[in-house]
Coordinates of C-alpha atoms in Angstrom, one line a residue:
M819 CA 123.5 41.0 60.3
T820 CA 122.4 40.5 56.7
S821 CA 120.7 43.0 54.4
G822 CA 117.5 42.5 54.9
A823 CA 117.0 43.0 58.2
G824 CA 115.0 46.7 57.0
A825 CA 114.5 49.6 59.6
Q826 CA 112.6 47.7 62.8
P827 CA 115.9 46.3 63.9
E828 CA 117.5 49.9 63.7
T829 CA 114.6 51.7 65.2
A830 CA 115.7 48.8 68.2
L831 CA 119.0 49.3 68.2
G832 CA 118.3 53.5 68.3
H833 CA 116.0 52.4 71.4
G834 CA 118.3 50.5 73.0
T835 CA 121.4 52.8 72.7
L836 CA 118.9 55.6 74.6
R837 CA 118.1 53.3 77.4
G838 CA 122.0 52.8 77.6
I839 CA 122.0 56.3 78.3
V840 CA 119.2 56.7 80.3
L841 CA 120.5 53.8 82.4
K842 CA 124.0 55.5 82.2
I843 CA 123.1 58.8 83.3
V844 CA 120.7 57.4 86.5
S845 CA 124.2 55.4 87.8
V846 CA 126.1 58.2 87.6
A847 CA 123.5 59.9 89.9
V848 CA 122.5 57.1 92.5
F849 CA 126.8 57.6 93.2
V850 CA 126.4 61.0 93.3
G851 CA 124.2 60.1 95.8
M852 CA 127.0 57.4 97.6
Q853 CA 129.3 60.0 97.5
T854 CA 127.0 62.6 99.0
C855 CA 125.9 60.6 101.8
I856 CA 129.5 59.0 102.6
K857 CA 130.3 63.3 102.9
A858 CA 127.5 64.0 105.0
A859 CA 128.4 61.4 107.3
G860 CA 131.2 63.0 108.0
D861 CA 134.5 62.6 109.3
V862 CA 134.8 58.7 109.9
P863 CA 137.7 56.6 108.7
A864 CA 138.2 55.6 105.7
G865 CA 138.1 51.7 106.2
Q866 CA 135.2 52.3 107.9
I867 CA 133.6 53.2 105.5
V868 CA 135.0 50.9 102.9
F869 CA 133.3 48.5 104.6
F870 CA 130.0 50.1 104.7
R871 CA 129.9 51.0 101.2
S872 CA 131.3 47.3 99.8
F873 CA 129.4 44.7 102.1
F874 CA 126.1 46.9 102.0
A875 CA 126.7 46.8 98.2
I876 CA 126.6 43.0 98.0
F877 CA 122.5 43.2 99.5
P878 CA 120.6 45.1 95.9
I879 CA 123.4 43.1 94.3
I880 CA 122.5 39.5 95.4
V881 CA 119.1 40.5 94.6
F882 CA 119.1 41.1 91.4
L883 CA 121.3 38.2 90.7
T884 CA 118.3 36.1 92.3
L885 CA 115.7 38.1 89.7
K886 CA 118.0 37.4 87.1
G887 CA 118.2 33.3 88.2
H888 CA 122.4 33.9 88.1
L889 CA 123.3 33.9 91.8
A890 CA 124.3 30.0 91.7
T891 CA 127.3 30.7 89.4
A892 CA 128.2 34.3 90.5
F893 CA 130.4 32.9 93.0
V894 CA 132.3 30.4 90.4
T895 CA 135.8 31.4 89.1
K896 CA 138.6 29.3 88.1
R897 CA 140.9 33.0 89.1
P898 CA 140.1 33.6 92.7
F899 CA 144.0 35.0 93.3
N900 CA 143.2 37.5 90.7
H901 CA 139.9 38.8 91.3
V902 CA 141.7 39.2 95.3
A903 CA 144.4 41.2 93.6
R904 CA 142.2 43.3 91.8
G905 CA 140.5 43.5 95.4
V906 CA 143.2 44.8 97.5
V907 CA 144.5 47.6 95.0
G908 CA 140.2 48.4 94.3
V909 CA 140.2 49.4 98.6
G910 CA 143.6 50.8 98.3
A911 CA 141.2 53.1 95.8
M912 CA 138.4 53.0 97.3
G913 CA 139.8 54.1 100.6
L914 CA 141.8 56.6 99.5
G915 CA 138.8 58.7 97.7
F916 CA 136.8 58.8 100.7
F917 CA 139.8 60.6 102.8
A918 CA 139.6 62.7 99.9
L919 CA 135.9 63.0 99.6
T920 CA 136.1 63.8 103.6
R921 CA 138.0 66.9 103.4
L922 CA 137.4 68.4 100.0
P923 CA 134.0 70.3 98.6
L924 CA 132.1 67.7 96.4
P925 CA 132.5 69.0 92.9
E926 CA 137.0 68.9 93.3
A927 CA 136.6 65.8 94.5
I928 CA 134.6 63.8 91.6
T929 CA 136.2 66.0 89.1
L930 CA 139.7 64.7 89.9
N931 CA 138.8 61.4 90.1
Y932 CA 138.3 62.6 86.3
A933 CA 142.5 61.5 85.7
Q934 CA 141.7 58.0 86.2
P935 CA 140.9 57.3 82.5
L936 CA 143.4 59.7 81.5
L937 CA 146.1 57.7 84.0
V938 CA 144.7 54.0 82.1
V939 CA 146.0 54.8 79.0
V940 CA 149.4 56.3 80.3
F941 CA 149.4 52.6 82.7
S942 CA 148.4 50.4 79.3
S943 CA 151.1 51.8 77.6
V944 CA 153.7 51.4 80.3
F945 CA 152.6 47.9 81.7
L946 CA 150.7 46.0 79.0
G947 CA 153.2 47.5 75.5
E948 CA 150.0 48.7 74.3
T949 CA 150.7 51.5 71.4
I950 CA 149.7 54.8 72.3
R951 CA 149.4 56.9 69.2
V952 CA 150.1 60.8 69.5
Y953 CA 146.4 61.5 69.6
R954 CA 146.0 60.1 73.1
W955 CA 149.0 61.0 74.6
S956 CA 148.4 64.7 73.3
A957 CA 145.1 64.5 75.3
V958 CA 146.1 62.7 78.2
A959 CA 149.3 65.9 78.2
I960 CA 145.8 68.1 78.2
G961 CA 143.8 66.3 80.7
L962 CA 146.5 66.5 83.0
I963 CA 146.7 70.4 82.5
G964 CA 143.5 70.2 83.6
V965 CA 144.0 68.3 86.4
L966 CA 147.0 70.5 87.5
V967 CA 144.7 73.6 87.7
I968 CA 141.6 72.4 89.6
S969 CA 144.6 71.3 92.5
W970 CA 147.2 74.1 91.9
P971 CA 145.1 76.4 94.5
E972 CA 145.9 73.4 97.3
L973 CA 148.7 72.1 96.2
T974 CA 151.0 75.5 96.3
L975 CA 149.7 75.5 100.3
L976 CA 152.4 73.3 100.7
N977 CA 154.4 76.4 99.9
S978 CA 153.6 77.8 103.4
D979 CA 153.6 77.0 106.9
E980 CA 150.0 75.8 107.3
G981 CA 150.2 74.1 104.1
L982 CA 151.3 70.8 106.0
D983 CA 148.3 71.3 108.5
D984 CA 145.6 72.0 105.7
Q985 CA 143.2 69.4 105.1
E986 CA 142.4 70.3 101.7
V987 CA 145.7 69.1 100.6
L988 CA 145.3 66.1 101.7
G989 CA 142.2 65.6 100.5
V990 CA 143.6 66.9 96.8
M991 CA 146.9 64.4 97.1
A992 CA 144.9 61.8 98.2
A993 CA 142.3 62.0 95.2
L994 CA 144.8 61.8 92.7
A995 CA 146.7 58.5 94.6
A996 CA 143.3 56.8 94.3
A997 CA 143.1 58.2 90.5
A998 CA 146.2 56.2 89.9
I999 CA 145.4 53.6 91.9
S1000 CA 141.7 53.0 90.0
A1001 CA 144.1 53.0 87.2
V1002 CA 145.9 49.8 88.1
A1003 CA 142.8 48.4 89.2
M1004 CA 141.0 49.4 85.7
L1005 CA 144.0 47.1 84.1
L1006 CA 143.4 44.2 86.6
V1007 CA 139.7 44.5 85.6
R1008 CA 140.6 44.5 81.9
N1009 CA 142.4 41.2 82.6
L1010 CA 139.6 40.2 84.7
V1011 CA 136.7 40.2 81.7
Q1012 CA 138.5 38.3 78.8
T1013 CA 137.5 34.8 81.4
E1014 CA 135.2 35.8 83.6
K1015 CA 131.1 37.6 84.3
T1016 CA 130.5 40.6 85.8
A1017 CA 128.6 39.2 88.2
T1018 CA 131.9 37.2 89.5
I1019 CA 133.9 40.0 89.0
V1020 CA 131.4 42.2 90.9
L1021 CA 130.3 40.2 94.1
W1022 CA 134.1 39.2 94.9
F1023 CA 135.5 42.6 95.1
S1024 CA 132.2 43.6 97.1
S1025 CA 133.0 40.0 99.6
T1026 CA 137.4 40.5 99.4
A1027 CA 136.4 44.9 100.1
S1028 CA 134.3 43.9 102.9
V1029 CA 136.9 41.4 104.2
L1030 CA 139.9 44.1 103.4
S1031 CA 138.6 46.6 105.2
L1032 CA 138.0 45.4 109.0
L1033 CA 141.6 44.5 108.7
T1034 CA 141.6 48.2 109.7
L1035 CA 140.0 48.0 112.6
P1036 CA 143.0 48.3 115.0
F1037 CA 143.4 51.5 113.3
G1038 CA 140.7 53.7 115.1
W1039 CA 137.1 53.0 113.6
Q1040 CA 134.5 54.5 115.7
S1041 CA 131.5 54.6 117.2
L1042 CA 128.8 55.9 114.8
T1043 CA 125.2 57.9 115.4
P1044 CA 122.2 56.4 113.9
I1045 CA 122.5 59.0 111.2
Q1046 CA 125.9 58.3 110.1
A1047 CA 125.0 54.7 110.1
T1048 CA 121.9 55.3 107.8
L1049 CA 123.7 57.3 105.7
L1050 CA 126.8 54.9 105.4
I1051 CA 124.3 51.8 105.3
L1052 CA 122.2 53.9 102.8
A1053 CA 126.0 54.6 100.9
G1054 CA 126.5 51.2 100.2
F1055 CA 122.9 50.3 99.2
C1056 CA 123.2 53.3 96.5
G1057 CA 127.2 51.7 95.0
G1058 CA 125.3 48.2 94.7
L1059 CA 122.4 49.8 92.6
G1060 CA 125.2 52.2 90.7
Q1061 CA 127.0 49.2 89.9
I1062 CA 123.7 47.4 88.5
L1063 CA 122.4 50.1 87.0
M1064 CA 125.7 50.6 84.8
T1065 CA 126.8 47.5 84.0
A1066 CA 123.0 47.3 82.3
A1067 CA 123.9 50.1 80.7
Y1068 CA 126.9 49.3 79.0
R1069 CA 124.9 46.0 78.1
H1070 CA 122.6 47.9 76.0
A1071 CA 124.9 50.5 73.9
E1072 CA 128.4 50.3 72.8
A1073 CA 131.1 51.9 75.5
S1074 CA 132.0 54.7 73.3
V1075 CA 128.7 56.3 72.9
V1076 CA 127.7 55.5 77.1
A1077 CA 131.3 56.8 78.6
P1078 CA 130.7 60.2 77.9
F1079 CA 127.9 60.6 80.3
E1080 CA 130.1 59.7 83.0
Y1081 CA 131.0 63.2 83.0
T1082 CA 127.4 64.1 83.9
S1083 CA 128.5 64.1 87.8
M1084 CA 130.7 66.6 87.4
I1085 CA 127.5 69.1 86.9
L1086 CA 125.7 66.7 89.4
G1087 CA 128.3 67.9 91.7
V1088 CA 128.3 71.3 91.5
V1089 CA 125.2 71.3 92.0
V1090 CA 124.6 68.9 94.9
G1091 CA 127.7 70.5 96.5
Y1092 CA 126.2 73.8 96.5
F1093 CA 122.9 72.9 97.7
V1094 CA 123.6 70.2 100.2
F1095 CA 127.0 71.2 101.7
G1096 CA 127.3 75.0 100.8
D1097 CA 130.0 74.4 98.2
V1098 CA 130.8 77.4 96.0
T1099 CA 132.6 75.8 92.9
S1100 CA 136.0 77.8 91.8
P1101 CA 136.9 78.8 88.5
G1102 CA 140.2 76.8 88.9
T1103 CA 137.6 73.9 89.5
L1104 CA 135.4 74.6 87.0
V1105 CA 137.5 75.5 84.3
G1106 CA 140.4 72.2 84.7
G1107 CA 137.0 69.9 84.8
V1108 CA 135.9 71.3 81.1
I1109 CA 139.9 70.5 80.2
V1110 CA 139.9 67.4 81.5
V1111 CA 136.3 66.1 80.3
A1112 CA 137.5 67.6 76.7
A1113 CA 140.4 65.7 76.9
G1114 CA 138.5 62.5 78.1
I1115 CA 136.0 62.2 75.5
F1116 CA 138.0 62.8 72.5
I1117 CA 139.9 59.4 74.0
I1118 CA 137.0 57.9 73.8
W1119 CA 136.2 59.6 70.7
R1120 CA 139.5 57.8 69.4
E1121 CA 139.2 54.8 70.6
R1122 CA 135.8 54.2 69.0
Q1123 CA 137.4 55.5 65.2
L1124 CA 139.9 52.5 66.1
G1125 CA 138.4 50.2 67.4
L1126 CA 135.3 50.7 63.5
E1127 CA 139.7 51.3 61.6
R1128 CA 140.5 47.8 63.4
T1129 CA 136.4 46.4 62.0
R1130 CA 136.5 47.7 58.8
T1131 CA 140.3 46.0 58.5
R1132 CA 139.8 42.3 59.6
K1133 CA 136.6 42.9 57.0
A1134 CA 138.5 43.4 54.7
A1135 CA 141.4 40.1 54.9
L1136 CA 138.5 38.0 55.0
P1137 CA 137.9 35.8 52.2
Q1138 CA 135.3 37.7 49.4
G1139 CA 132.3 35.0 48.2

């Protein structure tokens, strides 16, 4: 970039960033809509939900890629086994997440999922050997305290006679397991993005998840009412549309700018949970949610600072003149 670029590119960059933020917020709203449809469909087997979410997500993605002229090459890959591995892990996370969603209040299910980016930091250190300094470890520790604040009222029921039969206890445990497995899936995606296009990753995942979810048929899929079927199909379309919007958001603005707006889902979850399902958010969920969100935003901010430091170091190392 030359020094004579003037104010116009700066203005364009500002517009691009604003567009990215708007797209991110809209994508979050669409994903909350997807979760709302799934919860409204009632007690449907998790594998069956995964199928509808994955299979019907393919259609808006295919339409989008066709309009962009990228469909012909979208499935082309030299790493099919990596995509399948990401699919297996992702399906596990998705199934557990949907199981939790059908058994927890919407705000609680959404907020517990915020443990995922915290666990990505932990797993990056354990499995990838990344150097994690005290700032991020501190943020992870504080964030996990927030997760404990949210889940403690449910998990303490395990000490009572009724605890083992409590569906919300199972929901909390499933949500936390989903966040952990989803963090592993994110590490696999990190590896894939080094060589694969976003469209390839998304289509391979949706296709793999659709096939894998069919393996759960013998474990008790159920007949759906027309309303349930409509809600689950709509959830799939929302999932595909949300993926497109989220990808577009990260194309228009830096990840460190866009990522914090993921946490608007907490506000939407509280509002939708109250007006649609009559869920009254507990003080523990609100307090814990604020703690987790603050920790997540700090980690994003810290990643941005480290990125800027690395950029300055590289520039300083370049030969001058």
